[in-house]
Short mmCIF file of N, CA and C in Angstrom, two decimals:
data_model
loop_
_atom_site.label_atom_id
_atom_site.label_comp_id
_atom_site.label_asym_id
_atom_site.label_seq_id
_atom_site.Cartn_x
_atom_site.Cartn_y
_atom_site.Cartn_z
N MET A 732 0.85 -1.18 0.00
CA MET A 732 0.00 0.00 0.00
C MET A 732 0.89 1.23 0.00
N LYS A 733 0.67 2.08 -0.95
CA LYS A 733 1.45 3.31 -1.06
C LYS A 733 0.76 4.40 -0.24
N GLY A 734 1.54 5.14 0.51
CA GLY A 734 0.98 6.19 1.34
C GLY A 734 0.53 7.39 0.52
N LYS A 735 -0.36 8.15 1.10
CA LYS A 735 -0.82 9.39 0.46
C LYS A 735 0.27 10.44 0.55
N GLU A 736 0.20 11.36 -0.35
CA GLU A 736 1.09 12.53 -0.28
C GLU A 736 0.68 13.32 0.97
N ARG A 737 1.63 13.64 1.80
CA ARG A 737 1.36 14.38 3.04
C ARG A 737 1.96 15.78 2.92
N PRO A 738 1.29 16.77 3.49
CA PRO A 738 1.87 18.12 3.46
C PRO A 738 3.13 18.19 4.32
N ALA A 739 4.07 18.97 3.88
CA ALA A 739 5.29 19.18 4.66
C ALA A 739 4.95 19.87 5.97
N ALA A 740 5.70 19.56 7.00
CA ALA A 740 5.48 20.20 8.30
C ALA A 740 6.80 20.26 9.05
N THR A 741 6.99 21.36 9.74
CA THR A 741 8.17 21.50 10.60
C THR A 741 7.84 20.92 11.97
N PRO A 742 8.85 20.63 12.78
CA PRO A 742 8.56 20.20 14.15
C PRO A 742 7.72 21.22 14.91
N GLU A 743 7.95 22.50 14.65
CA GLU A 743 7.17 23.55 15.33
C GLU A 743 5.70 23.47 14.94
N GLN A 744 5.43 23.22 13.66
CA GLN A 744 4.04 23.10 13.21
C GLN A 744 3.38 21.86 13.81
N ALA A 745 4.14 20.78 13.88
CA ALA A 745 3.60 19.55 14.47
C ALA A 745 3.32 19.75 15.96
N LEU A 746 4.22 20.44 16.66
CA LEU A 746 4.02 20.72 18.08
C LEU A 746 2.78 21.58 18.30
N TYR A 747 2.61 22.59 17.44
CA TYR A 747 1.43 23.45 17.53
C TYR A 747 0.15 22.61 17.31
N ALA A 748 0.15 21.75 16.30
CA ALA A 748 -1.01 20.90 16.02
C ALA A 748 -1.31 19.99 17.21
N MET A 749 -0.24 19.44 17.82
CA MET A 749 -0.42 18.59 18.99
C MET A 749 -1.01 19.38 20.16
N ASP A 750 -0.50 20.58 20.39
CA ASP A 750 -1.02 21.42 21.47
C ASP A 750 -2.51 21.70 21.28
N ARG A 751 -2.91 21.97 20.06
CA ARG A 751 -4.32 22.25 19.77
C ARG A 751 -5.17 21.00 20.01
N MET A 752 -4.65 19.83 19.64
CA MET A 752 -5.38 18.59 19.85
C MET A 752 -5.53 18.30 21.34
N ILE A 753 -4.48 18.52 22.11
CA ILE A 753 -4.54 18.29 23.55
C ILE A 753 -5.55 19.24 24.20
N ALA A 754 -5.54 20.51 23.79
CA ALA A 754 -6.50 21.47 24.34
C ALA A 754 -7.93 21.03 24.03
N LEU A 755 -8.18 20.61 22.80
CA LEU A 755 -9.51 20.15 22.43
C LEU A 755 -9.89 18.91 23.23
N ALA A 756 -8.94 18.01 23.43
CA ALA A 756 -9.20 16.79 24.20
C ALA A 756 -9.58 17.12 25.64
N GLN A 757 -8.94 18.14 26.22
CA GLN A 757 -9.28 18.51 27.59
C GLN A 757 -10.71 19.01 27.68
N PHE A 758 -11.12 19.85 26.75
CA PHE A 758 -12.51 20.31 26.74
C PHE A 758 -13.45 19.15 26.43
N GLY A 759 -13.02 18.28 25.54
CA GLY A 759 -13.82 17.11 25.20
C GLY A 759 -14.05 16.20 26.39
N GLN A 760 -13.03 16.03 27.22
CA GLN A 760 -13.19 15.19 28.41
C GLN A 760 -14.28 15.74 29.32
N GLN A 761 -14.37 17.05 29.42
CA GLN A 761 -15.43 17.66 30.23
C GLN A 761 -16.80 17.30 29.66
N ASP A 762 -16.94 17.40 28.33
CA ASP A 762 -18.21 17.08 27.69
C ASP A 762 -18.56 15.60 27.82
N ILE A 763 -17.57 14.75 27.61
CA ILE A 763 -17.79 13.30 27.72
C ILE A 763 -18.15 12.93 29.15
N ALA A 764 -17.42 13.47 30.11
CA ALA A 764 -17.71 13.18 31.52
C ALA A 764 -19.14 13.59 31.85
N GLY A 765 -19.52 14.78 31.42
CA GLY A 765 -20.89 15.25 31.68
C GLY A 765 -21.93 14.33 31.07
N ARG A 766 -21.67 13.89 29.85
CA ARG A 766 -22.61 12.99 29.15
C ARG A 766 -22.75 11.66 29.89
N LEU A 767 -21.68 11.23 30.55
CA LEU A 767 -21.70 9.96 31.30
C LEU A 767 -22.14 10.15 32.75
N GLY A 768 -22.45 11.39 33.14
CA GLY A 768 -22.89 11.66 34.50
C GLY A 768 -21.75 11.68 35.50
N LEU A 769 -20.54 12.01 35.02
CA LEU A 769 -19.35 12.02 35.87
C LEU A 769 -18.67 13.38 35.81
N ASN A 770 -17.67 13.56 36.67
CA ASN A 770 -16.79 14.71 36.51
C ASN A 770 -15.49 14.21 35.87
N VAL A 771 -14.61 15.12 35.49
CA VAL A 771 -13.40 14.74 34.75
C VAL A 771 -12.49 13.83 35.59
N THR A 772 -12.36 14.11 36.88
CA THR A 772 -11.51 13.27 37.73
C THR A 772 -12.06 11.85 37.79
N ASP A 773 -13.38 11.72 37.94
CA ASP A 773 -13.99 10.39 37.98
C ASP A 773 -13.79 9.67 36.65
N LEU A 774 -13.93 10.38 35.53
CA LEU A 774 -13.73 9.78 34.21
C LEU A 774 -12.28 9.34 34.04
N THR A 775 -11.35 10.16 34.50
CA THR A 775 -9.93 9.80 34.43
C THR A 775 -9.66 8.53 35.23
N CYS A 776 -10.21 8.46 36.42
CA CYS A 776 -10.03 7.25 37.25
C CYS A 776 -10.69 6.04 36.61
N LEU A 777 -11.84 6.23 36.00
CA LEU A 777 -12.49 5.13 35.30
C LEU A 777 -11.60 4.65 34.15
N GLY A 778 -10.92 5.57 33.50
CA GLY A 778 -9.98 5.20 32.45
C GLY A 778 -8.87 4.32 32.99
N PHE A 779 -8.36 4.61 34.18
CA PHE A 779 -7.33 3.76 34.79
C PHE A 779 -7.87 2.37 35.12
N VAL A 780 -9.12 2.30 35.54
CA VAL A 780 -9.75 1.01 35.83
C VAL A 780 -9.86 0.21 34.53
N ILE A 781 -10.27 0.85 33.46
CA ILE A 781 -10.40 0.18 32.16
C ILE A 781 -9.03 -0.29 31.68
N GLU A 782 -8.03 0.57 31.79
CA GLU A 782 -6.67 0.22 31.37
C GLU A 782 -6.17 -1.02 32.11
N ALA A 783 -6.40 -1.07 33.41
CA ALA A 783 -5.97 -2.23 34.20
C ALA A 783 -6.73 -3.48 33.78
N ALA A 784 -8.03 -3.34 33.55
CA ALA A 784 -8.84 -4.49 33.15
C ALA A 784 -8.35 -5.04 31.81
N LEU A 785 -8.05 -4.16 30.86
CA LEU A 785 -7.56 -4.60 29.55
C LEU A 785 -6.21 -5.28 29.65
N ALA A 786 -5.41 -4.87 30.64
CA ALA A 786 -4.09 -5.48 30.85
C ALA A 786 -4.18 -6.75 31.70
N GLY A 787 -5.40 -7.09 32.15
CA GLY A 787 -5.57 -8.28 32.99
C GLY A 787 -5.08 -8.09 34.41
N GLU A 788 -4.96 -6.84 34.84
CA GLU A 788 -4.48 -6.54 36.19
C GLU A 788 -5.65 -6.33 37.14
N ALA A 789 -5.45 -6.68 38.39
CA ALA A 789 -6.40 -6.34 39.44
C ALA A 789 -5.95 -5.00 40.01
N LEU A 790 -6.76 -4.01 39.89
CA LEU A 790 -6.41 -2.67 40.36
C LEU A 790 -6.97 -2.44 41.76
N ALA A 791 -6.08 -2.22 42.70
CA ALA A 791 -6.49 -1.93 44.07
C ALA A 791 -6.79 -0.44 44.19
N ALA A 792 -7.61 -0.11 45.16
CA ALA A 792 -7.98 1.30 45.38
C ALA A 792 -6.73 2.15 45.61
N GLY A 793 -5.77 1.64 46.36
CA GLY A 793 -4.54 2.38 46.60
C GLY A 793 -3.73 2.60 45.34
N ASP A 794 -3.73 1.60 44.44
CA ASP A 794 -3.05 1.74 43.15
C ASP A 794 -3.71 2.84 42.33
N LEU A 795 -5.03 2.87 42.37
CA LEU A 795 -5.77 3.90 41.64
C LEU A 795 -5.41 5.29 42.18
N ALA A 796 -5.32 5.41 43.49
CA ALA A 796 -4.94 6.70 44.09
C ALA A 796 -3.57 7.13 43.59
N GLU A 797 -2.65 6.19 43.52
CA GLU A 797 -1.29 6.51 43.07
C GLU A 797 -1.28 6.92 41.60
N ARG A 798 -1.97 6.17 40.74
CA ARG A 798 -1.99 6.48 39.32
C ARG A 798 -2.64 7.83 39.05
N ALA A 799 -3.69 8.12 39.80
CA ALA A 799 -4.42 9.38 39.58
C ALA A 799 -3.84 10.54 40.38
N ARG A 800 -2.81 10.25 41.18
CA ARG A 800 -2.18 11.26 42.03
C ARG A 800 -3.20 11.92 42.95
N LEU A 801 -4.01 11.06 43.57
CA LEU A 801 -5.01 11.51 44.52
C LEU A 801 -4.73 10.87 45.88
N THR A 802 -5.26 11.48 46.92
CA THR A 802 -5.15 10.86 48.23
C THR A 802 -6.11 9.67 48.28
N THR A 803 -5.87 8.77 49.23
CA THR A 803 -6.78 7.64 49.36
C THR A 803 -8.18 8.11 49.74
N GLY A 804 -8.26 9.19 50.50
CA GLY A 804 -9.57 9.76 50.85
C GLY A 804 -10.30 10.27 49.62
N ALA A 805 -9.58 10.94 48.74
CA ALA A 805 -10.20 11.45 47.50
C ALA A 805 -10.64 10.29 46.62
N VAL A 806 -9.85 9.22 46.55
CA VAL A 806 -10.22 8.06 45.74
C VAL A 806 -11.46 7.39 46.31
N THR A 807 -11.60 7.41 47.62
CA THR A 807 -12.82 6.86 48.22
C THR A 807 -14.04 7.60 47.69
N GLY A 808 -13.96 8.92 47.61
CA GLY A 808 -15.06 9.72 47.05
C GLY A 808 -15.31 9.38 45.59
N VAL A 809 -14.23 9.24 44.81
CA VAL A 809 -14.35 8.88 43.40
C VAL A 809 -15.05 7.54 43.27
N LEU A 810 -14.60 6.55 44.03
CA LEU A 810 -15.19 5.22 43.95
C LEU A 810 -16.65 5.21 44.41
N ASN A 811 -16.97 6.01 45.41
CA ASN A 811 -18.37 6.11 45.83
C ASN A 811 -19.23 6.61 44.68
N ARG A 812 -18.75 7.64 43.95
CA ARG A 812 -19.52 8.18 42.83
C ARG A 812 -19.58 7.20 41.66
N LEU A 813 -18.46 6.52 41.36
CA LEU A 813 -18.46 5.55 40.26
C LEU A 813 -19.34 4.35 40.57
N GLU A 814 -19.39 3.94 41.84
CA GLU A 814 -20.29 2.84 42.22
C GLU A 814 -21.74 3.28 42.13
N LYS A 815 -22.02 4.47 42.62
CA LYS A 815 -23.40 4.98 42.57
C LYS A 815 -23.89 5.08 41.13
N ALA A 816 -22.99 5.45 40.21
CA ALA A 816 -23.34 5.56 38.80
C ALA A 816 -23.27 4.20 38.09
N ARG A 817 -22.92 3.13 38.83
CA ARG A 817 -22.87 1.75 38.34
C ARG A 817 -21.83 1.53 37.24
N TYR A 818 -20.66 2.16 37.41
CA TYR A 818 -19.54 1.91 36.50
C TYR A 818 -18.57 0.89 37.08
N VAL A 819 -18.42 0.89 38.40
CA VAL A 819 -17.49 -0.03 39.06
C VAL A 819 -18.12 -0.57 40.33
N ARG A 820 -17.45 -1.59 40.86
CA ARG A 820 -17.80 -2.09 42.19
C ARG A 820 -16.50 -2.43 42.90
N ARG A 821 -16.54 -2.41 44.21
CA ARG A 821 -15.37 -2.78 45.02
C ARG A 821 -15.55 -4.22 45.49
N GLU A 822 -14.44 -4.95 45.44
CA GLU A 822 -14.44 -6.33 45.93
C GLU A 822 -13.21 -6.53 46.80
N ALA A 823 -13.36 -7.37 47.79
CA ALA A 823 -12.20 -7.74 48.61
C ALA A 823 -11.25 -8.55 47.74
N ASP A 824 -9.97 -8.29 47.88
CA ASP A 824 -8.95 -9.04 47.15
C ASP A 824 -8.88 -10.44 47.76
N PRO A 825 -9.08 -11.48 46.94
CA PRO A 825 -9.07 -12.84 47.52
C PRO A 825 -7.72 -13.24 48.12
N LYS A 826 -6.64 -12.61 47.68
CA LYS A 826 -5.31 -12.94 48.20
C LYS A 826 -4.96 -12.15 49.46
N ASP A 827 -5.62 -11.00 49.64
CA ASP A 827 -5.35 -10.15 50.79
C ASP A 827 -6.64 -9.41 51.12
N ARG A 828 -7.39 -9.91 52.07
CA ARG A 828 -8.72 -9.37 52.40
C ARG A 828 -8.67 -7.92 52.88
N ARG A 829 -7.48 -7.41 53.21
CA ARG A 829 -7.38 -6.02 53.63
C ARG A 829 -7.40 -5.07 52.44
N ARG A 830 -7.07 -5.61 51.26
CA ARG A 830 -7.04 -4.79 50.04
C ARG A 830 -8.39 -4.84 49.36
N VAL A 831 -8.73 -3.72 48.71
CA VAL A 831 -9.97 -3.63 47.95
C VAL A 831 -9.62 -3.48 46.48
N ARG A 832 -10.20 -4.36 45.65
CA ARG A 832 -10.01 -4.26 44.21
C ARG A 832 -11.18 -3.49 43.60
N VAL A 833 -10.87 -2.78 42.53
CA VAL A 833 -11.90 -2.04 41.80
C VAL A 833 -12.17 -2.80 40.50
N VAL A 834 -13.43 -3.15 40.27
CA VAL A 834 -13.82 -3.99 39.14
C VAL A 834 -14.90 -3.26 38.33
N MET A 835 -14.77 -3.32 37.01
CA MET A 835 -15.78 -2.72 36.13
C MET A 835 -17.09 -3.49 36.25
N GLU A 836 -18.19 -2.77 36.24
CA GLU A 836 -19.50 -3.42 36.17
C GLU A 836 -19.72 -3.90 34.74
N GLU A 837 -20.43 -5.00 34.58
CA GLU A 837 -20.63 -5.60 33.26
C GLU A 837 -21.29 -4.63 32.28
N SER A 838 -22.23 -3.83 32.74
CA SER A 838 -22.97 -2.92 31.84
C SER A 838 -22.18 -1.65 31.50
N ALA A 839 -21.08 -1.41 32.19
CA ALA A 839 -20.34 -0.16 32.01
C ALA A 839 -19.76 -0.03 30.61
N GLN A 840 -19.23 -1.12 30.07
CA GLN A 840 -18.60 -1.06 28.75
C GLN A 840 -19.57 -0.57 27.68
N ALA A 841 -20.76 -1.12 27.67
CA ALA A 841 -21.76 -0.71 26.67
C ALA A 841 -22.14 0.75 26.83
N ARG A 842 -22.28 1.20 28.06
CA ARG A 842 -22.64 2.59 28.32
C ARG A 842 -21.53 3.53 27.85
N LEU A 843 -20.28 3.12 28.08
CA LEU A 843 -19.15 3.94 27.66
C LEU A 843 -19.06 3.99 26.13
N MET A 844 -19.30 2.86 25.48
CA MET A 844 -19.19 2.82 24.03
C MET A 844 -20.29 3.61 23.33
N GLU A 845 -21.41 3.84 24.01
CA GLU A 845 -22.44 4.71 23.43
C GLU A 845 -21.88 6.10 23.17
N VAL A 846 -21.00 6.54 24.05
CA VAL A 846 -20.41 7.88 23.92
C VAL A 846 -19.12 7.82 23.10
N TYR A 847 -18.24 6.87 23.42
CA TYR A 847 -16.93 6.80 22.77
C TYR A 847 -16.97 6.12 21.40
N GLY A 848 -17.95 5.26 21.15
CA GLY A 848 -18.00 4.48 19.92
C GLY A 848 -17.87 5.29 18.64
N PRO A 849 -18.70 6.33 18.44
CA PRO A 849 -18.58 7.12 17.21
C PRO A 849 -17.21 7.78 17.07
N PHE A 850 -16.63 8.21 18.17
CA PHE A 850 -15.29 8.82 18.15
C PHE A 850 -14.25 7.80 17.70
N TYR A 851 -14.31 6.58 18.28
CA TYR A 851 -13.36 5.53 17.91
C TYR A 851 -13.53 5.12 16.45
N GLN A 852 -14.77 5.12 15.96
CA GLN A 852 -15.01 4.79 14.55
C GLN A 852 -14.36 5.83 13.64
N ARG A 853 -14.49 7.10 14.00
CA ARG A 853 -13.86 8.15 13.20
C ARG A 853 -12.34 8.04 13.22
N LEU A 854 -11.78 7.75 14.38
CA LEU A 854 -10.34 7.57 14.46
C LEU A 854 -9.89 6.35 13.66
N GLY A 855 -10.67 5.29 13.71
CA GLY A 855 -10.36 4.10 12.92
C GLY A 855 -10.32 4.42 11.44
N ALA A 856 -11.28 5.21 10.98
CA ALA A 856 -11.31 5.63 9.58
C ALA A 856 -10.10 6.50 9.25
N LEU A 857 -9.70 7.33 10.19
CA LEU A 857 -8.53 8.17 9.99
C LEU A 857 -7.27 7.32 9.87
N PHE A 858 -7.11 6.34 10.77
CA PHE A 858 -5.95 5.44 10.70
C PHE A 858 -5.95 4.63 9.41
N ALA A 859 -7.12 4.31 8.88
CA ALA A 859 -7.20 3.55 7.63
C ALA A 859 -6.61 4.32 6.45
N ASP A 860 -6.45 5.62 6.63
CA ASP A 860 -5.88 6.48 5.58
C ASP A 860 -4.36 6.44 5.58
N TYR A 861 -3.77 5.69 6.50
CA TYR A 861 -2.31 5.60 6.63
C TYR A 861 -1.86 4.18 6.32
N THR A 862 -0.66 4.07 5.80
CA THR A 862 -0.08 2.75 5.54
C THR A 862 0.30 2.11 6.87
N PRO A 863 0.50 0.79 6.90
CA PRO A 863 0.96 0.15 8.13
C PRO A 863 2.27 0.76 8.64
N ASP A 864 3.18 1.11 7.75
CA ASP A 864 4.44 1.73 8.19
C ASP A 864 4.20 3.10 8.81
N GLU A 865 3.29 3.88 8.21
CA GLU A 865 2.98 5.19 8.77
C GLU A 865 2.30 5.05 10.13
N THR A 866 1.41 4.09 10.24
CA THR A 866 0.73 3.85 11.52
C THR A 866 1.73 3.42 12.59
N ALA A 867 2.71 2.61 12.19
CA ALA A 867 3.76 2.20 13.14
C ALA A 867 4.55 3.41 13.63
N VAL A 868 4.83 4.35 12.74
CA VAL A 868 5.54 5.57 13.13
C VAL A 868 4.68 6.38 14.09
N LEU A 869 3.40 6.52 13.78
CA LEU A 869 2.49 7.26 14.66
C LEU A 869 2.43 6.61 16.05
N SER A 870 2.28 5.30 16.07
CA SER A 870 2.21 4.59 17.35
C SER A 870 3.50 4.77 18.15
N ASP A 871 4.64 4.64 17.47
CA ASP A 871 5.92 4.85 18.13
C ASP A 871 6.02 6.26 18.69
N TRP A 872 5.59 7.23 17.89
CA TRP A 872 5.68 8.62 18.33
C TRP A 872 4.79 8.85 19.54
N PHE A 873 3.54 8.37 19.48
CA PHE A 873 2.63 8.55 20.62
C PHE A 873 3.20 7.90 21.88
N THR A 874 3.74 6.71 21.75
CA THR A 874 4.30 5.99 22.90
C THR A 874 5.48 6.75 23.49
N ARG A 875 6.38 7.19 22.63
CA ARG A 875 7.56 7.91 23.11
C ARG A 875 7.19 9.30 23.64
N ALA A 876 6.23 9.97 22.99
CA ALA A 876 5.80 11.29 23.45
C ALA A 876 5.13 11.18 24.83
N ARG A 877 4.36 10.11 25.04
CA ARG A 877 3.72 9.91 26.35
C ARG A 877 4.79 9.73 27.42
N ALA A 878 5.82 8.94 27.14
CA ALA A 878 6.90 8.72 28.11
C ALA A 878 7.63 10.04 28.40
N THR A 879 7.88 10.82 27.36
CA THR A 879 8.53 12.11 27.54
C THR A 879 7.65 13.05 28.36
N MET A 880 6.35 13.05 28.06
CA MET A 880 5.42 13.90 28.81
C MET A 880 5.37 13.47 30.27
N GLN A 881 5.34 12.15 30.51
CA GLN A 881 5.31 11.64 31.89
C GLN A 881 6.54 12.08 32.66
N GLU A 882 7.70 11.97 32.02
CA GLU A 882 8.95 12.40 32.66
C GLU A 882 8.90 13.89 33.02
N SER A 883 8.42 14.70 32.10
CA SER A 883 8.33 16.13 32.35
C SER A 883 7.33 16.44 33.45
N LEU A 884 6.18 15.77 33.42
CA LEU A 884 5.17 16.02 34.45
C LEU A 884 5.65 15.55 35.82
N ASP A 885 6.40 14.46 35.87
CA ASP A 885 6.96 14.00 37.14
C ASP A 885 7.91 15.06 37.71
N GLU A 886 8.72 15.66 36.85
CA GLU A 886 9.63 16.71 37.29
C GLU A 886 8.85 17.91 37.83
N ILE A 887 7.77 18.28 37.14
CA ILE A 887 6.95 19.40 37.59
C ILE A 887 6.29 19.06 38.93
N HIS A 888 5.74 17.86 39.01
CA HIS A 888 5.04 17.42 40.22
C HIS A 888 5.99 17.33 41.42
N ASP A 889 7.18 16.78 41.19
CA ASP A 889 8.13 16.56 42.28
C ASP A 889 9.02 17.76 42.56
N GLY A 890 9.06 18.68 41.60
CA GLY A 890 9.99 19.81 41.72
C GLY A 890 9.46 20.88 42.57
#
């Protein structure tokens, strides 16, 4: 498959385009959270629960607090709201009854896809416009950019 002709871009132009996409995504998260009956922090935490479930990991409440950079007290509030909205449930960890695992409710995936589904379909169509080699470059860039961003945010957070 031959790739499409792409417009030339400087690193500065690409950085500007990325900044605009990130800004739009932040506003979009507010709209998506509202549509799902959540706030942005709760939606972010739900994303961590989904990420762990997809990786086959059991996510403990304390792990969620660490990933979201929240206190355990704040995560308790998040989990109370997510349970009330029927997105997650808490279960005792069978290996350590003192730990609480956070588990997605069975109906949550369908409810989330009602909102995210059309967006993912559009992105899928966008990726279909790229060759496998171009998609590999994009994936590599996103992965490395995320690691770079995490490193920078850790410095800001800890500094």
